[in-house]
Short mmCIF file of C-alpha atoms in Angstrom, two decimals:
data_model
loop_
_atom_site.label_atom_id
_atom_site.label_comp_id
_atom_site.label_asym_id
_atom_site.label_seq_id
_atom_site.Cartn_x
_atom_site.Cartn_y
_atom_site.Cartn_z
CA UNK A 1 -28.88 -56.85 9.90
CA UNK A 2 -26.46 -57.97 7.18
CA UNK A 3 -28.26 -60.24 4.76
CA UNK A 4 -25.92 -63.01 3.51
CA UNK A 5 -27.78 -63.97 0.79
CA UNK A 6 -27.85 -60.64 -0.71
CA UNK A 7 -23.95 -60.54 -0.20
CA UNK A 8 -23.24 -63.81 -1.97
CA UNK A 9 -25.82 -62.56 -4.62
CA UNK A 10 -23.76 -59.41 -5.52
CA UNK A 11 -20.62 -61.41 -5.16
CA UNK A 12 -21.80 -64.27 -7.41
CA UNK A 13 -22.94 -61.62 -10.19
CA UNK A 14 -20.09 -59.77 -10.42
CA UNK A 15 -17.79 -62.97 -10.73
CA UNK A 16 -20.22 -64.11 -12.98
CA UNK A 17 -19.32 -60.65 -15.39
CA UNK A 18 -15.69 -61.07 -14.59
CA UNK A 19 -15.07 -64.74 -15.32
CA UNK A 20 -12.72 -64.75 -17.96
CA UNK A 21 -10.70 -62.02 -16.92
CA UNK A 22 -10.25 -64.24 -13.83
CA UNK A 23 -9.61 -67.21 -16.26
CA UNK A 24 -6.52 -65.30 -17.90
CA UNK A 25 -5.38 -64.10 -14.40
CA UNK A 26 -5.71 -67.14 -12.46
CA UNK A 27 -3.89 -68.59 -15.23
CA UNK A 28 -0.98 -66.22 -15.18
CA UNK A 29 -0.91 -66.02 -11.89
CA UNK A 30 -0.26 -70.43 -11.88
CA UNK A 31 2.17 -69.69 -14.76
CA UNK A 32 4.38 -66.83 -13.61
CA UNK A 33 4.14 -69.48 -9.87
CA UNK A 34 5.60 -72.57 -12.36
CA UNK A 35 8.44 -70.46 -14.07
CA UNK A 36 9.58 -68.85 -10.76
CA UNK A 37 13.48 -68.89 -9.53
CA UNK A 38 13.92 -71.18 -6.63
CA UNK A 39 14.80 -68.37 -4.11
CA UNK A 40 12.87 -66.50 -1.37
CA UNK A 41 12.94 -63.09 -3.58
CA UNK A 42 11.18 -64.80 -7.22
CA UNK A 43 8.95 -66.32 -4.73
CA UNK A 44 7.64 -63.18 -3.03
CA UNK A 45 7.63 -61.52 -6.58
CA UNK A 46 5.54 -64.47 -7.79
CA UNK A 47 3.23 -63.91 -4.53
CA UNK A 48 3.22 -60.46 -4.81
CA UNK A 49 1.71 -60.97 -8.51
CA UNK A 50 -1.06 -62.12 -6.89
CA UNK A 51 -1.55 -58.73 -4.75
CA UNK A 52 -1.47 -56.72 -8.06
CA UNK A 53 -3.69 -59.20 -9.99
CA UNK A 54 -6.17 -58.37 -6.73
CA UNK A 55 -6.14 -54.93 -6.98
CA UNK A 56 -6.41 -55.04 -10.75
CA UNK A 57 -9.71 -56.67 -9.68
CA UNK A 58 -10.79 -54.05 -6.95
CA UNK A 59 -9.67 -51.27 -9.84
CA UNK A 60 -12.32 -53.07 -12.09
CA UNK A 61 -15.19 -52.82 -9.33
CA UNK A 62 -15.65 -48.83 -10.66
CA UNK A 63 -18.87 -47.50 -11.07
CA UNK A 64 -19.73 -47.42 -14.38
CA UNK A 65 -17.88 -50.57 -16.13
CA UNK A 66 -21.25 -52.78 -14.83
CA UNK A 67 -23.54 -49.65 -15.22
CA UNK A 68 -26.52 -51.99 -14.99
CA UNK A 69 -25.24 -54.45 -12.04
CA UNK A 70 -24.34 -50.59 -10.35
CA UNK A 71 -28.14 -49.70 -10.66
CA UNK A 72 -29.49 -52.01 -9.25
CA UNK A 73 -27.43 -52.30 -6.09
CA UNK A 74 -27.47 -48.39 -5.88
CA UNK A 75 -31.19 -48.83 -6.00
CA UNK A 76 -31.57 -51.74 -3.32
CA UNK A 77 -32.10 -50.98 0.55
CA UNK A 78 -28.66 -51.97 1.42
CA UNK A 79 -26.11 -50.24 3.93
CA UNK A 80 -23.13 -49.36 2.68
CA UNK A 81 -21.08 -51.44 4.74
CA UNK A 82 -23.16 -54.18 3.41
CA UNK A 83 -22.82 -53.30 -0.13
CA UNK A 84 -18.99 -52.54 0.87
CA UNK A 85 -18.84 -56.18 2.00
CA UNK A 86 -20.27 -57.78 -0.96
CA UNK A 87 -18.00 -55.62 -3.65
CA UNK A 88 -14.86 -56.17 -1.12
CA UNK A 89 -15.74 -60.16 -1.66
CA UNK A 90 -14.59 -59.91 -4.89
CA UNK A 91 -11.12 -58.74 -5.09
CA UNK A 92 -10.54 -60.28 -2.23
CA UNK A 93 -11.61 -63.82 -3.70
CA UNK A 94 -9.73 -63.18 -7.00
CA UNK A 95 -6.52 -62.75 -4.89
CA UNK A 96 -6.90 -65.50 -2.94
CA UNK A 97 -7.20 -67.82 -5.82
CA UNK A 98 -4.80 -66.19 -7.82
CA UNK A 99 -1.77 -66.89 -5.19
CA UNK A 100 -3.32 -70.37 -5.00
CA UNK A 101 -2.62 -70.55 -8.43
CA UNK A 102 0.91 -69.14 -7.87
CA UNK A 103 1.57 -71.46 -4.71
CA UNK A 104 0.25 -74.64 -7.24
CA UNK A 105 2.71 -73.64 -10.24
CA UNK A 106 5.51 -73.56 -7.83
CA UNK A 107 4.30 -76.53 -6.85
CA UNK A 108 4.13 -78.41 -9.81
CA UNK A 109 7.65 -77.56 -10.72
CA UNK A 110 8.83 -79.12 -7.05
CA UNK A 111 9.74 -75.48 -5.58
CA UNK A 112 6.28 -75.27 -3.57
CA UNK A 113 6.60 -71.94 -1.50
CA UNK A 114 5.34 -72.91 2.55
CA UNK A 115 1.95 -72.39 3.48
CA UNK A 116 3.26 -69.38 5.39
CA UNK A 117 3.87 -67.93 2.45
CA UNK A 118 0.96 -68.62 0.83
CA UNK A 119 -1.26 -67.34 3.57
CA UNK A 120 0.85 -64.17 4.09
CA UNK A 121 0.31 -63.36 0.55
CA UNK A 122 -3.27 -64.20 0.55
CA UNK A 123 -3.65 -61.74 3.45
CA UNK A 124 -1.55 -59.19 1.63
CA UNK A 125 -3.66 -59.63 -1.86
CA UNK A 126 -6.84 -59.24 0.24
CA UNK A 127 -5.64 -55.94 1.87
CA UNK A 128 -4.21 -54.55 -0.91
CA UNK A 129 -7.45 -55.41 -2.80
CA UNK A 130 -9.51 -53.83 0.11
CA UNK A 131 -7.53 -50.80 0.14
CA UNK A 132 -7.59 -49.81 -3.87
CA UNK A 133 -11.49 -50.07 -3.67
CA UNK A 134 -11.52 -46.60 -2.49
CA UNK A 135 -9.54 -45.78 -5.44
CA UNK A 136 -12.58 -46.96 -7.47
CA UNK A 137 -14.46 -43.62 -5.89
CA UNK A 138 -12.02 -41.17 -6.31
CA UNK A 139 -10.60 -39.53 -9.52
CA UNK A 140 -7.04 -38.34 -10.31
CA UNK A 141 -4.23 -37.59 -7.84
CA UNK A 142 -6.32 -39.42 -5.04
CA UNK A 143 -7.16 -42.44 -7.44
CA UNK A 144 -2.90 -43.09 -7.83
CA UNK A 145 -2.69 -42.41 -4.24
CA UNK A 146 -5.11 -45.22 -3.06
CA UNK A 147 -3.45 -47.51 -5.81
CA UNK A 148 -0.04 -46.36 -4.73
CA UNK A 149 -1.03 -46.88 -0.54
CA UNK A 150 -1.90 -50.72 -2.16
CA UNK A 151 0.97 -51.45 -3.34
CA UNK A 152 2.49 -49.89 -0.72
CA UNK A 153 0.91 -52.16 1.37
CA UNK A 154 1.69 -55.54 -0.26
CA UNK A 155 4.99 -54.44 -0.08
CA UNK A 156 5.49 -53.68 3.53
CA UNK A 157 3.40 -56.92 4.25
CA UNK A 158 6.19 -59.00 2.33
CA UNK A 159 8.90 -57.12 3.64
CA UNK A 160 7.84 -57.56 7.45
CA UNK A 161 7.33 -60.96 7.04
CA UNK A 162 10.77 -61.77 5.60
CA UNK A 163 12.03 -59.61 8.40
CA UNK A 164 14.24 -61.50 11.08
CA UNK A 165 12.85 -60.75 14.19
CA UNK A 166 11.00 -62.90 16.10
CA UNK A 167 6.92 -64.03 14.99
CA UNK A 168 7.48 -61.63 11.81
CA UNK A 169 4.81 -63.49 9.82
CA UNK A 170 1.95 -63.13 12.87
CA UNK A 171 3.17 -59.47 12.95
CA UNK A 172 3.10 -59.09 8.90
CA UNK A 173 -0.59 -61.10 9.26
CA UNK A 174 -1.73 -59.01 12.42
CA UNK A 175 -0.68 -55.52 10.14
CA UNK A 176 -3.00 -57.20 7.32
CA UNK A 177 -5.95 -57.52 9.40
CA UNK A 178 -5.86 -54.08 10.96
CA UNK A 179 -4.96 -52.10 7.66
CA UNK A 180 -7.74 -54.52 6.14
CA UNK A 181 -10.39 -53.14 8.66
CA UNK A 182 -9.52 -49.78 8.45
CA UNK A 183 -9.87 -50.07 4.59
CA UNK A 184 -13.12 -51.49 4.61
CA UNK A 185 -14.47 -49.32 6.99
CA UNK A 186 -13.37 -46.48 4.54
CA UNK A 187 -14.58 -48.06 1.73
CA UNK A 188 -18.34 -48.47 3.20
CA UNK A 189 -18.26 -44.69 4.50
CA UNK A 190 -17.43 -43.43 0.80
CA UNK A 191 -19.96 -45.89 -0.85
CA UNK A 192 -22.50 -44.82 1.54
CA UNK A 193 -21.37 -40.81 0.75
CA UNK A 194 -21.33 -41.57 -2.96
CA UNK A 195 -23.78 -40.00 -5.62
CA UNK A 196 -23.22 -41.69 -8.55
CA UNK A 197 -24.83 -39.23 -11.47
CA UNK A 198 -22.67 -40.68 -13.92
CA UNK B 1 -50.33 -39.14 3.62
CA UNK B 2 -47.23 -37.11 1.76
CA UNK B 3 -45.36 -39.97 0.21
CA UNK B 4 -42.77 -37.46 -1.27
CA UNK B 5 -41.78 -34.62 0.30
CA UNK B 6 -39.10 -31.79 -1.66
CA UNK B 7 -38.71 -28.80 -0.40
CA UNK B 8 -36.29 -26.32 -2.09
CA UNK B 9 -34.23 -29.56 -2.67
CA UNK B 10 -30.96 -28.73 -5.24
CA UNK B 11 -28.04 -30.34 -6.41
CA UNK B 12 -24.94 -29.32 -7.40
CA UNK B 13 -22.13 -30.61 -8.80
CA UNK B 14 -18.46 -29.56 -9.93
CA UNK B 15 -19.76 -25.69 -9.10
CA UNK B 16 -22.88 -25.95 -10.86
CA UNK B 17 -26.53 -26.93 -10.39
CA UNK B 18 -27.91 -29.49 -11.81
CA UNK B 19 -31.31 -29.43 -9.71
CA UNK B 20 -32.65 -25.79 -8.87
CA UNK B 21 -34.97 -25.69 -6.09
CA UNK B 22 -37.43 -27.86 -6.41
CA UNK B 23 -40.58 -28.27 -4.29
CA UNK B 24 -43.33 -31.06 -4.38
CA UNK B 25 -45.70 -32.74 -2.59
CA UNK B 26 -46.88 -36.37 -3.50
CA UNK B 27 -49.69 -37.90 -2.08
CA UNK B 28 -50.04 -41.81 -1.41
CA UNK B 29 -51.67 -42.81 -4.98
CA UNK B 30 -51.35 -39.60 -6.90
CA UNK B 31 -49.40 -39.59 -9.85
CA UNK B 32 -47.19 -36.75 -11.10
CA UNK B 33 -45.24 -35.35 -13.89
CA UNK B 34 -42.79 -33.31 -13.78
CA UNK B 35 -41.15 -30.75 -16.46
CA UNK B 36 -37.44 -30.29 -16.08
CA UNK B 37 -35.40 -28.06 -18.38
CA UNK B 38 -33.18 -30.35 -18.99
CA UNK B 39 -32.75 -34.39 -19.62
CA UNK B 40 -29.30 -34.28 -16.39
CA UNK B 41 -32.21 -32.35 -14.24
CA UNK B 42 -34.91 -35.02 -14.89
CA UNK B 43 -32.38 -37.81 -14.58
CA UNK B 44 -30.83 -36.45 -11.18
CA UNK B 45 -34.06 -35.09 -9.89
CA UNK B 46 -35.43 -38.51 -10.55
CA UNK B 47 -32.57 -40.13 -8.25
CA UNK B 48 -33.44 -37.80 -5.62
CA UNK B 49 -37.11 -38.94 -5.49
CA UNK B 50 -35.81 -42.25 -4.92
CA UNK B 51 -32.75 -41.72 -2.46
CA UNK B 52 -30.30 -42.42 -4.78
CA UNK B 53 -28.41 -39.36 -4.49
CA UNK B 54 -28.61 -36.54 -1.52
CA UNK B 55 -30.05 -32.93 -1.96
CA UNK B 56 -26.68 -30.87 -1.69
CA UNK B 57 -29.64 -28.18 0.22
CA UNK B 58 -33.44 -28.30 0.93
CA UNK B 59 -35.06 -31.06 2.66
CA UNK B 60 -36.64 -34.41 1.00
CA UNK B 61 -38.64 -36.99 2.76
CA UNK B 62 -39.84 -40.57 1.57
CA UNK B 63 -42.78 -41.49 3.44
CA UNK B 64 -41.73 -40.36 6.81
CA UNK B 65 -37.74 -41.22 6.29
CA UNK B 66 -35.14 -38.81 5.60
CA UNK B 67 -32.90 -40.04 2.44
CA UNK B 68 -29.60 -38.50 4.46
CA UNK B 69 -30.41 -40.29 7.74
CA UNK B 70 -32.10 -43.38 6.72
CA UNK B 71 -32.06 -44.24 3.11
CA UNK B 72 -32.16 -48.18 3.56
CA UNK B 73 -35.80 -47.37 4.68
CA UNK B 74 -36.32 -44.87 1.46
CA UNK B 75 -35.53 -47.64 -0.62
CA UNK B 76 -37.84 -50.45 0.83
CA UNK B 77 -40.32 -47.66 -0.29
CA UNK B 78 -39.31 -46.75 -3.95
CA UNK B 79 -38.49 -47.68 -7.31
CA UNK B 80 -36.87 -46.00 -10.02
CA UNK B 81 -37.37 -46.86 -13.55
CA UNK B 82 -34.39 -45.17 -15.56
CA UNK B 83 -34.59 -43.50 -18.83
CA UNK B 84 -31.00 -45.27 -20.10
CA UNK B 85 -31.50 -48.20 -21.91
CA UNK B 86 -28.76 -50.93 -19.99
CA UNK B 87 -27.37 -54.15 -21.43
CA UNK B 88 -29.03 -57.12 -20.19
CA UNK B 89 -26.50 -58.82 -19.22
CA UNK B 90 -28.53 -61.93 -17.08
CA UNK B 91 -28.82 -65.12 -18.50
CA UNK B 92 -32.42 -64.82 -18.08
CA UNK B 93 -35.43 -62.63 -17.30
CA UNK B 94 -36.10 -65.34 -13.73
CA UNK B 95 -32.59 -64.72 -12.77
CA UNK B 96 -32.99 -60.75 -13.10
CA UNK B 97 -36.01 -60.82 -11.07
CA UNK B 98 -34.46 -63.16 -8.60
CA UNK B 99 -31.57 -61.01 -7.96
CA UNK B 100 -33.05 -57.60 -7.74
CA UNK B 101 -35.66 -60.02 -5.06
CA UNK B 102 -32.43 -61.17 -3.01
CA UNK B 103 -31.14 -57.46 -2.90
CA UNK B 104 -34.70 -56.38 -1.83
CA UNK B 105 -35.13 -59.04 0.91
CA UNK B 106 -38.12 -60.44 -1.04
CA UNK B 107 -39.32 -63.75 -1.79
CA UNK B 108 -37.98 -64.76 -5.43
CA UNK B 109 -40.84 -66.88 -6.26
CA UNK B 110 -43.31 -64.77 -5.75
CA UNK B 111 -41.30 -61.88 -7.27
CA UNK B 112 -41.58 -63.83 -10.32
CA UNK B 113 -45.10 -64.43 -10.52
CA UNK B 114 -45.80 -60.77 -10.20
CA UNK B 115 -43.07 -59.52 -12.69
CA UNK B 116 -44.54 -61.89 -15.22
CA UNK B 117 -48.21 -60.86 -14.80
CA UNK B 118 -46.76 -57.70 -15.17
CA UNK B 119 -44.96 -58.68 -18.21
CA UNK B 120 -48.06 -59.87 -20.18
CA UNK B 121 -49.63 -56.95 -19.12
CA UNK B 122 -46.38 -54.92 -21.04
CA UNK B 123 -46.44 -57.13 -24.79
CA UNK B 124 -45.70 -54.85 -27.15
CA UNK B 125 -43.04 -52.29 -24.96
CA UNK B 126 -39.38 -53.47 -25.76
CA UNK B 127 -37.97 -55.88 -23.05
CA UNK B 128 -35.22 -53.62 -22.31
CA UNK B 129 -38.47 -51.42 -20.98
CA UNK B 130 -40.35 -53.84 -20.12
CA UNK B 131 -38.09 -55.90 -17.97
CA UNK B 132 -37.14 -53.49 -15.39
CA UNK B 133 -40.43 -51.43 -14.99
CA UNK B 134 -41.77 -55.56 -14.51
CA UNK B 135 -38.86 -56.21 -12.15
CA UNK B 136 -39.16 -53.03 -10.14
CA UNK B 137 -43.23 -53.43 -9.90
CA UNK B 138 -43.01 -56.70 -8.81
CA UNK B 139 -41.30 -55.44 -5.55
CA UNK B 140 -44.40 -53.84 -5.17
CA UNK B 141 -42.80 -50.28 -4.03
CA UNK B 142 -45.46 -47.76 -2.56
CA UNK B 143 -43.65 -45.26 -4.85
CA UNK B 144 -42.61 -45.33 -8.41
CA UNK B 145 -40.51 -42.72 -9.89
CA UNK B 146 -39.87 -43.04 -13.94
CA UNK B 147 -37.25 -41.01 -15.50
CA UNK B 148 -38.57 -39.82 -18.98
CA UNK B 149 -40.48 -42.62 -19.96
CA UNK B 150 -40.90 -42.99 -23.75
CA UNK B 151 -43.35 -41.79 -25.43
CA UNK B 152 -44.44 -44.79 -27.72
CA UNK B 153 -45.06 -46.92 -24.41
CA UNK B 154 -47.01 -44.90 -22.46
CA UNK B 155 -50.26 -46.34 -22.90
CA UNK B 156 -48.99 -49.51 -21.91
CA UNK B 157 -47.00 -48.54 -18.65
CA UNK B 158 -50.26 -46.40 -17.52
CA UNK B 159 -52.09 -49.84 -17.24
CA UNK B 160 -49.30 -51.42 -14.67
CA UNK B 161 -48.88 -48.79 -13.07
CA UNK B 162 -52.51 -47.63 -12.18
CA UNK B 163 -52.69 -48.48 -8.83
CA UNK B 164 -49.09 -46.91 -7.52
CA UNK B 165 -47.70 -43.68 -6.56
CA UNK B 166 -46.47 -42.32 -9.10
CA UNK B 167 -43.77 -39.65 -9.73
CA UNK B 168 -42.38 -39.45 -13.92
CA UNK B 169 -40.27 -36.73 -15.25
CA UNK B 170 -40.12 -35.16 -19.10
CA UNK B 171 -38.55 -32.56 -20.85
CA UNK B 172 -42.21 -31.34 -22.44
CA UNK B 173 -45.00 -30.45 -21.82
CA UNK B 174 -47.09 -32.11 -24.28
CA UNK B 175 -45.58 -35.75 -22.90
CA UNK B 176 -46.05 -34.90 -19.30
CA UNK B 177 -50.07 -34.48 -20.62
CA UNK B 178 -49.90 -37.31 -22.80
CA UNK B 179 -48.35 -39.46 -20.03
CA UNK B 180 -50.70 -38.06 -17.56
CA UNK B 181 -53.71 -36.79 -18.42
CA UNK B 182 -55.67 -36.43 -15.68
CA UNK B 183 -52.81 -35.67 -13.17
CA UNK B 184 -50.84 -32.42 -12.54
CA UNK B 185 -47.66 -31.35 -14.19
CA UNK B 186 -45.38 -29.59 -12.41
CA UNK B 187 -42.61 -27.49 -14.16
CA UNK B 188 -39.15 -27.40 -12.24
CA UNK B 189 -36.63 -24.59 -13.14
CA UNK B 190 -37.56 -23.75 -16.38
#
């Protein structure tokens, strides 16, 4: 049984540790949105800022930076799907605000990019986010590799929706949530695998 | 009843091990200390007894759960007390207690009324001690595993932790006794 409260406990700690970090970001992120050209390309730059300030934030989930936070939820009877969930919250909620902050600078200078926009690069920050959390196990070649497949990602996301075919944003959302499962799914097995010995 | 279980358990890492074969029997309200050669062995071979990490080989049980099968329900059982001295980094003692509660499925209110009877019981052991060997009992695990506990505290964590299973590791002899006295100590590896 997944316990919710334990979830949003995890979830509310670690933003708690990270909160100015996601001050400065946030910040950026509503910044680099404001100074933004007034064409589709700036605007999926500015939105894919966003994506990279998210997996900045999975990056900074790593065993070891929170060494005492990582204790204790090593040490609790959770699953690792559940404790997947929880650290996957994060990221993922960083993102989300950050292009919020991005869709509310271009909207303050009177350029506002379409909600479309906004929730295709929400769902691209969230799956790039979910996908360079496995990076946060591994070391070296596979580390760049999961942080390379996130970018990746974003990328393709962005590209597929500002593809002219017919429902291209569903498809570019529908992409998001499968890659996004998949990811997860990944990340739980290899947090559930993982002996952290320091 | 065996509340800990090891039998040849090792584990190795990058090549090498850092836990030779190790086995132990625990009984429900014995206490234990072990003797490992080195402080990696005791600190690893503590994680072990509290299905934190896997044996790479050999078997270990926790109460009648297998830490590679079902370590959700090794965890309800046990509590580790590290030797590393972490940052507290909550904005208070009630708000440490209430989250490790949360993670644990516990009630937080009376989580805190036990970790701060425990507490009193600990004046005089530095909070950076005190607090999680409070915050762990109050969970009230059936076993407690303490990873090289310090020396100048021992007298004090004896008197909370009287009444619990106990499993603590050293890197001497003489503090295994001291820590100990009228239990057995085990050597592992030496």
């Amino acid at each position: 049984m997944i316990r919710v409260a334990a979830t949003m406990a995890i979830v509310r700690e670690r933003l708690r540790r990270e909160r100015a970090i996601l001050l400065f970001t946030v910040a950026g992120a509503g910044l680099i949105g404001y100074i933004s050209a007034d064409d589709g390309a700036a605007r999926f730059g500015m939105l894919g800022f966003a994506a990279l300030i998210a997996i900045t934030a999975a990056l900074a989930q790593r065993p070891g930076r929170m060494r005492a936070l990582d204790a204790i939820e090593r040490a609790a009877p959770l699953f690792g799907r559940e404790l997947a969930r929880a650290r996957a919250l994060v990221p993922a909620a960083v993102g989300i605000v950050a292009t919020l902050a991005a869709w509310l600078g271009s909207a303050l200078a009177h350029r506002p990019a379409s909600g479309t926009d906004w929730l295709i690069a929400s769902a691209a920050a969230v799956v790039s986010a979910l996908i360079a959390l496995s990076a946060t196990l591994r070391e070296g070649i596979a580390l760049a590799a999961y942080v390379g497949l996130a970018m990746t990602c974003a990328a393709v996301v962005f590209a597929t929706a500002a593809a002219h075919v017919r429902f291209a944003p569903a498809i570019a959302l529908f992409m998001c949530a499968i890659a996004g499962y998949v990811a997860l799914r990944q990340y739980g097995e290899l947090l559930a695998r993982h002996d952290d010995v320091g | 009843m065996t509340m800990l279980r090891m039998r040849d358990a090792t584990f190795a890492r990058g090549g090498e091990f850092i836990v030779r074969a190790t086995s132990l029997d625990l009984l429900c309200g014995e206490h234990r200390a072990v003797v490992c050669a080195r402080a990696n062995e005791a600190r690893v071979l503590a994680l072990m007894a509290c299905a934190q990490v896997k044996p790479t080989t050999g078997h270990v049980s926790i109460g009648a759960f297998d830490p590679r099968v079902q370590p959700v329900h090794c965890k309800r059982l046990v509590a580790h007390v590290a030797h590393d001295v972490q940052p507290f980094d909550f904005t208070s003692f009630d708000a440490y207690v209430d989250f490790r509660a949360t993670l644990c499925g516990i009630d937080a209110m009376s989580a805190r009324l036990r970790a701060h009877a425990v507490l009193e019981r600990l004046s005089g052991v530095h909070e950076a001690f005190a607090y999680p060997l409070a915050a762990v009992l109050a969970m009230q695990p059936r076993l407690l595993v303490i990873d090289r506990p310090q020396r100048a505290f021992f007298g004090a964590i004896r008197t909370v932790t009287e009444n619990v299973t106990l499993l603590s590791t050293h890197l001497t002899h003489d503090d295994a006794q001291a820590f100990t006295p009228s239990a057995r100590v085990e050597e592992v590896s030496r």
